[in-house]
Structure formats: structure tokens, C-alpha cells
Coordinates of C-alpha atoms and ligand atoms in Angstrom, one line a residue:
M512 CA -3.0 11.6 -37.2
T513 CA -3.8 9.3 -34.3
T514 CA -7.3 8.1 -33.8
T515 CA -8.7 7.4 -30.4
T516 CA -11.6 5.2 -29.2
P517 CA -13.6 6.6 -26.4
V518 CA -13.9 4.2 -23.5
P519 CA -17.5 3.3 -22.5
A520 CA -18.6 5.0 -19.2
G521 CA -19.3 1.6 -17.7
T522 CA -15.8 0.5 -18.4
I523 CA -14.3 3.6 -16.8
R524 CA -16.4 3.1 -13.8
R525 CA -15.4 -0.5 -13.4
I526 CA -11.7 0.5 -13.7
V527 CA -12.0 3.2 -11.1
E528 CA -14.0 0.9 -8.9
L529 CA -11.2 -1.7 -9.0
A530 CA -8.5 1.0 -8.6
T531 CA -10.3 2.1 -5.3
R532 CA -9.8 -1.3 -3.9
A533 CA -6.1 -0.3 -3.6
P534 CA -4.4 -0.2 -0.3
S535 CA -4.1 3.4 1.2
V536 CA -2.6 4.6 4.4
H537 CA -5.3 4.3 7.1
N538 CA -7.7 3.6 4.2
T539 CA -7.8 7.4 3.6
Q540 CA -8.3 6.8 -0.2
P541 CA -6.6 10.1 -1.0
W542 CA -7.4 10.1 -4.7
R543 CA -9.7 11.6 -7.4
W544 CA -10.2 10.5 -11.0
V545 CA -11.3 12.6 -14.0
A546 CA -12.1 10.8 -17.3
H547 CA -12.6 12.4 -20.7
G548 CA -12.7 10.3 -23.9
H549 CA -10.0 7.7 -23.7
V550 CA -8.0 9.5 -20.9
L551 CA -8.2 8.8 -17.2
E552 CA -6.4 11.2 -14.9
L553 CA -5.4 10.6 -11.3
Y554 CA -5.3 13.5 -8.8
A555 CA -4.0 13.6 -5.2
D556 CA -6.6 14.6 -2.8
H557 CA -4.8 16.4 -0.1
W558 CA -7.9 17.0 1.9
R559 CA -7.7 13.4 2.8
G560 CA -4.1 13.5 3.9
L561 CA -2.5 13.0 7.3
P562 CA -1.0 16.4 8.2
V563 CA 0.8 15.1 11.4
A564 CA 2.2 11.7 10.2
D565 CA 2.6 12.6 6.6
P566 CA 3.1 16.3 6.2
T567 CA 4.9 16.0 2.8
G568 CA 2.3 13.7 1.3
R569 CA 4.7 10.7 0.9
D570 CA 2.3 8.0 2.2
L571 CA -0.5 9.8 0.3
T572 CA 1.4 9.6 -3.0
V573 CA 2.4 6.0 -2.3
S574 CA -1.2 5.2 -1.8
C575 CA -2.2 6.9 -5.1
G576 CA 0.7 5.0 -6.8
A577 CA -0.9 1.7 -5.6
A578 CA -4.3 2.9 -7.1
L579 CA -2.6 3.8 -10.3
H580 CA -1.1 0.4 -10.6
Q581 CA -4.4 -1.3 -9.9
A582 CA -6.1 0.9 -12.4
S583 CA -3.5 -0.1 -15.0
V584 CA -3.8 -3.8 -14.3
A585 CA -7.6 -3.5 -14.3
S586 CA -7.6 -1.6 -17.6
A587 CA -5.5 -4.2 -19.4
A588 CA -7.6 -7.0 -18.0
L589 CA -10.8 -5.3 -19.3
G590 CA -9.3 -5.0 -22.8
W591 CA -7.8 -1.5 -22.6
S592 CA -4.0 -1.1 -22.8
P593 CA -2.9 1.7 -20.5
T594 CA -0.1 4.2 -21.4
V595 CA 0.8 6.1 -18.3
T596 CA 2.4 9.5 -18.1
R597 CA 3.5 10.3 -14.6
L598 CA 3.3 14.0 -13.3
P599 CA 2.4 15.2 -16.8
D600 CA 1.9 18.9 -15.8
P601 CA 4.7 20.7 -13.7
S602 CA 2.2 23.5 -13.1
D603 CA -0.2 21.1 -11.5
P604 CA 1.5 18.8 -9.0
D605 CA -1.7 17.3 -7.8
L606 CA -2.2 15.7 -11.2
L607 CA -0.2 12.6 -10.5
A608 CA -0.8 10.6 -13.7
R609 CA -2.6 10.6 -17.0
V610 CA -3.6 7.2 -18.4
E611 CA -4.4 6.9 -22.1
L612 CA -6.4 3.9 -22.9
T613 CA -6.5 2.0 -26.3
P614 CA -8.3 -1.2 -27.1
A615 CA -6.1 -4.3 -26.8
P616 CA -6.8 -8.0 -26.3
P617 CA -6.8 -8.7 -22.5
P618 CA -3.9 -10.9 -21.1
A619 CA -4.6 -14.6 -20.7
D620 CA -4.7 -14.2 -16.8
A621 CA -7.1 -11.3 -16.9
A622 CA -9.8 -13.0 -14.8
D623 CA -7.2 -14.0 -12.1
L624 CA -5.9 -10.4 -12.0
L625 CA -9.3 -8.9 -11.6
E626 CA -10.1 -11.4 -8.8
A627 CA -6.8 -10.6 -7.1
I628 CA -7.4 -6.9 -7.1
D629 CA -10.9 -7.5 -5.6
A630 CA -9.6 -10.0 -3.0
R631 CA -6.5 -8.2 -1.8
C632 CA -6.6 -7.0 1.8
T633 CA -4.2 -6.3 4.6
D634 CA -4.5 -9.2 7.0
R635 CA -2.7 -8.3 10.2
R636 CA -3.2 -11.6 12.0
R637 CA 0.0 -13.4 12.8
F638 CA 1.7 -15.2 10.0
T639 CA 2.5 -18.9 10.5
S640 CA 6.0 -20.0 11.5
W641 CA 6.8 -21.2 8.0
P642 CA 9.7 -19.0 6.8
V643 CA 9.4 -17.3 3.4
P644 CA 12.3 -18.6 1.3
D645 CA 14.9 -15.9 0.4
E646 CA 14.4 -16.6 -3.3
R647 CA 10.7 -15.8 -3.0
L648 CA 11.4 -12.5 -1.3
A649 CA 14.1 -11.7 -3.9
R650 CA 11.6 -12.5 -6.6
L651 CA 8.9 -10.2 -5.1
A652 CA 11.4 -7.3 -4.7
Q653 CA 12.2 -7.8 -8.4
V654 CA 8.6 -7.5 -9.3
A655 CA 8.5 -4.2 -7.4
T656 CA 11.6 -3.0 -9.2
Q657 CA 10.1 -3.9 -12.6
A658 CA 7.3 -1.6 -11.7
G659 CA 9.8 1.3 -11.6
T660 CA 10.8 1.6 -8.0
R661 CA 13.7 0.0 -6.1
A662 CA 13.3 -2.8 -3.6
V663 CA 15.4 -5.3 -1.6
P664 CA 14.6 -8.1 0.7
L665 CA 16.3 -7.8 4.1
T666 CA 17.6 -11.4 4.4
D667 CA 20.9 -10.8 6.0
V668 CA 20.5 -11.5 9.8
S669 CA 22.3 -8.4 11.2
E670 CA 20.6 -6.1 8.6
R671 CA 17.2 -7.6 9.6
F672 CA 18.0 -7.2 13.3
R673 CA 18.8 -3.5 12.7
A674 CA 15.7 -3.0 10.6
D675 CA 13.5 -4.6 13.3
R676 CA 15.0 -2.5 16.0
I677 CA 14.3 0.7 14.1
V678 CA 10.7 -0.4 13.3
L679 CA 10.2 -1.0 17.0
Q680 CA 11.7 2.3 17.9
A681 CA 9.3 4.0 15.4
T682 CA 6.3 2.2 16.9
E683 CA 7.3 3.3 20.4
R684 CA 7.9 7.0 19.3
Y685 CA 4.5 6.9 17.6
R686 CA 2.8 5.7 20.7
S687 CA 4.4 8.4 22.9
D688 CA 3.4 11.2 20.4
Q689 CA 0.0 12.5 21.3
A690 CA -0.6 14.2 18.0
M691 CA 0.3 11.1 15.9
T692 CA -1.8 8.8 17.9
T693 CA -4.7 11.2 17.9
E694 CA -4.5 11.4 14.1
Q695 CA -4.2 7.7 13.7
Q696 CA -7.2 7.1 16.1
A697 CA -9.3 9.5 14.0
W698 CA -9.1 7.0 11.1
R699 CA -10.2 4.0 13.3
D700 CA -13.9 3.1 12.8
R701 CA -14.2 6.4 11.0
S702 CA -17.1 5.8 8.7
L703 CA -18.9 3.4 6.5
V704 CA -16.8 4.4 3.5
D705 CA -13.3 5.0 4.9
G706 CA -10.9 4.4 7.8
I707 CA -9.9 1.1 9.4
P708 CA -12.7 -0.9 11.1
S709 CA -11.8 -2.6 14.3
T710 CA -13.3 -5.8 12.8
V711 CA -10.0 -6.2 10.7
V712 CA -7.6 -5.2 13.6
P713 CA -6.3 -8.2 15.7
R714 CA -6.9 -8.3 19.4
R715 CA -3.5 -9.1 20.7
T716 CA -2.3 -10.5 24.1
G717 CA 1.3 -11.0 24.9
S718 CA 4.2 -9.7 22.8
V719 CA 4.9 -12.3 20.2
G720 CA 5.1 -11.1 16.7
A721 CA 6.1 -8.0 14.9
P722 CA 5.9 -4.6 16.6
E723 CA 2.2 -3.7 16.1
R724 CA 0.8 -0.4 15.0
F725 CA -2.7 -1.8 15.3
A726 CA -3.2 -4.4 18.0
D727 CA -6.4 -3.4 19.9
G728 CA -9.1 -4.5 17.5
D729 CA -11.9 -7.0 17.6
L730 CA -10.5 -9.6 15.3
D731 CA -9.7 -13.0 16.9
D732 CA -5.9 -13.9 16.5
R733 CA -5.2 -16.9 18.6
D734 CA -2.2 -18.9 17.3
E735 CA -0.2 -20.8 19.8
H736 CA 2.3 -21.7 17.0
A737 CA 3.3 -18.1 16.2
V738 CA 7.0 -17.5 16.5
E739 CA 8.9 -14.2 16.3
G740 CA 10.6 -13.3 13.1
S741 CA 8.9 -15.8 10.7
D742 CA 8.0 -13.1 8.3
G743 CA 10.1 -11.7 5.4
L744 CA 10.7 -8.0 5.1
V745 CA 11.2 -6.1 1.8
V746 CA 12.1 -2.4 1.7
I747 CA 11.0 -0.2 -1.1
F748 CA 13.3 2.7 -1.4
D749 CA 14.7 5.3 -3.9
V750 CA 17.6 7.6 -4.2
Q751 CA 15.1 10.4 -4.5
D752 CA 12.6 11.3 -1.9
D753 CA 10.0 13.1 -4.1
P754 CA 6.5 12.7 -5.5
A755 CA 7.8 10.8 -8.6
A756 CA 9.7 8.3 -6.4
W757 CA 6.7 8.0 -4.1
L758 CA 4.3 7.3 -6.9
R759 CA 6.6 4.6 -8.3
A760 CA 6.9 3.2 -4.8
G761 CA 3.1 2.7 -4.6
E762 CA 3.1 1.1 -8.0
G763 CA 5.8 -1.3 -6.9
L764 CA 4.0 -2.1 -3.6
S765 CA 0.8 -3.0 -5.5
A766 CA 2.8 -5.1 -8.0
L767 CA 4.6 -6.9 -5.2
W768 CA 1.3 -7.5 -3.4
L769 CA -0.6 -9.0 -6.3
A770 CA 2.4 -11.2 -7.1
A771 CA 2.7 -12.3 -3.5
M772 CA -1.0 -13.2 -3.4
A773 CA -0.5 -15.3 -6.6
G774 CA 2.1 -17.3 -4.6
G775 CA -0.2 -17.7 -1.5
L776 CA 1.6 -15.1 0.5
S777 CA 0.1 -12.2 2.6
V778 CA 1.5 -8.7 2.8
V779 CA 1.4 -6.0 5.5
P780 CA 2.8 -2.6 4.7
L781 CA 4.7 -0.8 7.4
S782 CA 5.0 2.9 7.2
Q783 CA 5.6 4.2 10.7
V784 CA 9.3 3.9 10.2
V785 CA 9.0 6.2 7.3
E786 CA 6.6 8.6 9.1
V787 CA 8.8 9.2 12.2
P788 CA 11.7 11.4 11.0
E789 CA 14.3 10.0 13.4
S790 CA 13.4 6.4 12.4
R791 CA 13.5 7.2 8.7
R792 CA 17.0 8.7 9.0
A793 CA 18.2 5.8 11.2
F794 CA 16.8 3.3 8.6
Q795 CA 18.4 5.3 5.8
I796 CA 21.9 5.2 7.5
E797 CA 21.9 2.0 9.3
V798 CA 20.1 -0.3 6.8
L799 CA 20.4 1.4 3.4
G800 CA 24.0 2.7 3.8
G801 CA 23.0 6.3 3.7
L802 CA 22.5 6.2 0.0
A803 CA 18.8 5.9 -0.3
H804 CA 15.4 6.8 1.3
P805 CA 13.1 4.1 2.7
L806 CA 9.6 4.8 1.2
I807 CA 7.6 1.8 2.5
L808 CA 8.3 -1.6 4.0
A809 CA 6.3 -4.8 3.3
R810 CA 6.0 -7.6 5.8
I811 CA 5.5 -10.8 3.9
G812 CA 4.4 -14.2 5.3
W813 CA 2.1 -17.1 5.2
Q814 CA -1.4 -16.8 6.7
A815 CA -2.7 -20.1 8.2
I816 CA -4.8 -22.1 5.9
G817 CA -8.5 -22.2 6.8
R818 CA -8.6 -18.9 8.7
S819 CA -11.9 -16.9 8.6
E820 CA -12.2 -14.5 5.8
L821 CA -11.6 -10.9 6.7
V822 CA -14.3 -8.4 6.5
R823 CA -13.6 -6.1 3.5
T824 CA -12.5 -2.6 4.4
P825 CA -15.0 0.0 3.1
R826 CA -14.5 2.3 0.1
R827 CA -16.1 5.5 -1.0
A828 CA -18.5 5.2 -3.9
V829 CA -17.3 5.5 -7.4
D830 CA -19.4 8.6 -7.9
D831 CA -17.5 10.3 -5.0
V832 CA -14.1 9.8 -6.6
L833 CA -14.8 9.9 -10.3
E834 CA -15.8 12.8 -12.5
I835 CA -16.6 12.0 -16.1
A836 CA -16.0 15.2 -18.0
Ligands
FMN1508 C1 1.3 4.0 2.1 C2 0.6 3.0 3.0 C3 1.0 2.9 4.4 C4 0.4 1.8 5.2 N1 0.9 1.7 6.4 C5 0.4 0.7 7.2 C6 1.0 0.4 8.5 O1 1.9 1.0 8.9 N2 0.5 -0.6 9.2 C7 -0.5 -1.4 8.7 O2 -1.0 -2.3 9.5 N3 -1.1 -1.2 7.5 C8 -0.6 -0.2 6.7 N4 -1.2 0.1 5.5 C9 -2.3 -0.7 5.0 C10 -3.7 0.1 5.1 O3 -4.0 0.4 6.5 C11 -4.8 -0.6 4.3 O4 -4.4 -0.7 3.0 C12 -6.1 0.1 4.4 O5 -6.5 0.1 5.7 C13 -7.1 -0.6 3.5 O6 -7.4 -1.9 3.9 P1 -7.1 -3.1 2.8 O7 -5.7 -3.1 2.5 O8 -7.4 -4.3 3.7 O9 -8.0 -2.9 1.7 C14 -0.6 1.0 4.7 C15 -1.0 1.1 3.2 C16 -0.4 2.1 2.5 C17 -0.8 2.2 1.0

């Protein structure tokens, strides 16, 4: 017989609060949590999806995967070891994961992990011109792979050139697609609890830097030293293009992100290339050799030291995303 220890409600709330700090596409926060006893369940909330850009729910599930990873890291750091079962009920595809919690001593770096989850943010300001060493990118891809997905850094010059071209094409296709831009715009300055505030979106002049999805905000981003192509690029992919692979991709993205932060690096996800069907196919064939599906890209670079702190993007209240049964 196995005995279980119920998790105090305050701890459950703290775990979910930290999980909701996870990145999500357009800050849609497409998740719902249900807690009972020592079990925490993660559900996809399709009402918060993007029917135009993400009709299959790929970005949505990647976002939930990131929240699942942050919930797992937070649980362990708070003294509860998580055992995760992904997609545990074939008759309920919205139930993405069941996390069983058992008491366990927290890891030595628990305080750092909790701080990293809380501090993580998408900083779209230009990276400095310091290149990210290939070994660092390879190590971060390995961290994502250890989280159960697959990832490679695009360090080969011609491979990177092809990837950049396809990302640029995706950005242009997006801009010329009225339905996609309208949907994206609907999540800008959306509310006090979700969406992307203009205060975290750079105001750009000129064309230096990566092809920008968001470049018309209020955030000052002057940097005369910016050069093109100083960032690293890691692609998270899988041979499958299904919810199990998407969930793992989100977990990998979050693991990579926290590891990057620990090394002083900044991460910006790029998903347009995956959202635009022609670009996704081009990336699959021209960059991944036709064998695998790109699920999310991560731009990685160094932010200038001493830059102003970003305003934190808002989140829904814990009571809105958590039901304690
Ligand atoms: C699946 C996914 C796709 C994303 N796509 C992009 C993107 O294409 N461009 C971008 O600048 N940020 C992208 N983001 C970052 C989100 O916009 C960001 O996480 C969200 O606005 C919350 O802000 P925060 O990360 O600062 O907490 C993506 C995040 C996720 C999880």
C-alpha cells in the first residue's frame, strides 16, 4: 500500500503562482490547474488559444509545457518531488499532465531556482555584439534535450543563413496576412492580467537586428553597437508533430531558458516560423533535412549590462487558474 501526504493549500498555490510566471505565446496563459490531495493536474484552456495562428494548439501546448516545467522545478524547490505523467487519459486530451507530489529535501540551489522562475522574462531589446560561443549553445540544446525534447544549435553558417531567411519570410508573410495580424494585435495591451504590454516591446528605428515580430512598442532600445547576427539560435524539434511532442518542447524551452539565465544569457522565443505553414515546411526541409518538425526557436544572446529592468508582464490571479478540489 502506498501512503500519500496531502500538500498544504498554501504550497499548491505557491507552485501554481510560480508556474504561471512561465512564458506563453502572446502571454495568453492557456492553462488551468486542478489540485486534489497530493496531485496537481494541468489542463489546456483552448478558450485562450489563437485560432488563426495556432489552429492545432501547438503553441498553446508548448506554452503549457513551459508551465509544467516551471511547476516541476518550483515543486522540487519547495520540498515536493514531482512525478509527472504526461497525457495520462486518452479520453481527455485537454488533461496534459498529472503531477504527483511527495515530500523530499529541496535541492541545494532551490533559492536560485525560485528566483530564476520569478525573474525570467522575454527581453526583446537588441543583444550586444558579443557572440554566444558555440559550446554554450550546444550545452543549452543539451539541457532542452535532457528535458525530453530534441534541440540543436544552428551554428553552421549556411544552415543559419537558411534559417534566418525562412524566419524573415515568415515575418513578412505574417505582416501581409490580415487575419494573423489582427489576432496578434488583439493580444497587445489586452488587459491588466494577460497579453503583451507595449512597455515591454522595443521601439525600433532602422533595420538592424533580427526580423522583428514586435517592434512598435514604447520600450527604449537605443544601441549604436548592435550588429546583425550576434545572437545564437537553437531550434527545438521532434520527429512527431503532436501534443506529446509539443508538451515536451515547452518543457525543453523552459529548461533551456532557466539554464541560459543562470549563465547570464537572455532568450527570446520565435514561433512565427512554426505558425506560418509554408515557413514551417521550408524550415523542416531546408534546415532539418525533412526528417523532423520545428516546434519552437530560441534566440539567445547577451543583454547589455546595466540596462533598465523590464516591467513584468501581467498574469491572471492564482484563483482564476487553480481549482482546489
Ligand atoms: C510558444 C511560445 C511562442 C512565443 N513566440 C514568441 C515570438 O514569436 N516572438 C516573441 O517575441 N515572443 C514570443 N514568445 C514569448 C511570449 O510573448 C512571452 O513569454 C509572453 O509575452 C510573456 O512574457 P514574459 O516571457 O516576459 O513573461 C513566445 C512564448 C511561447 C511560450
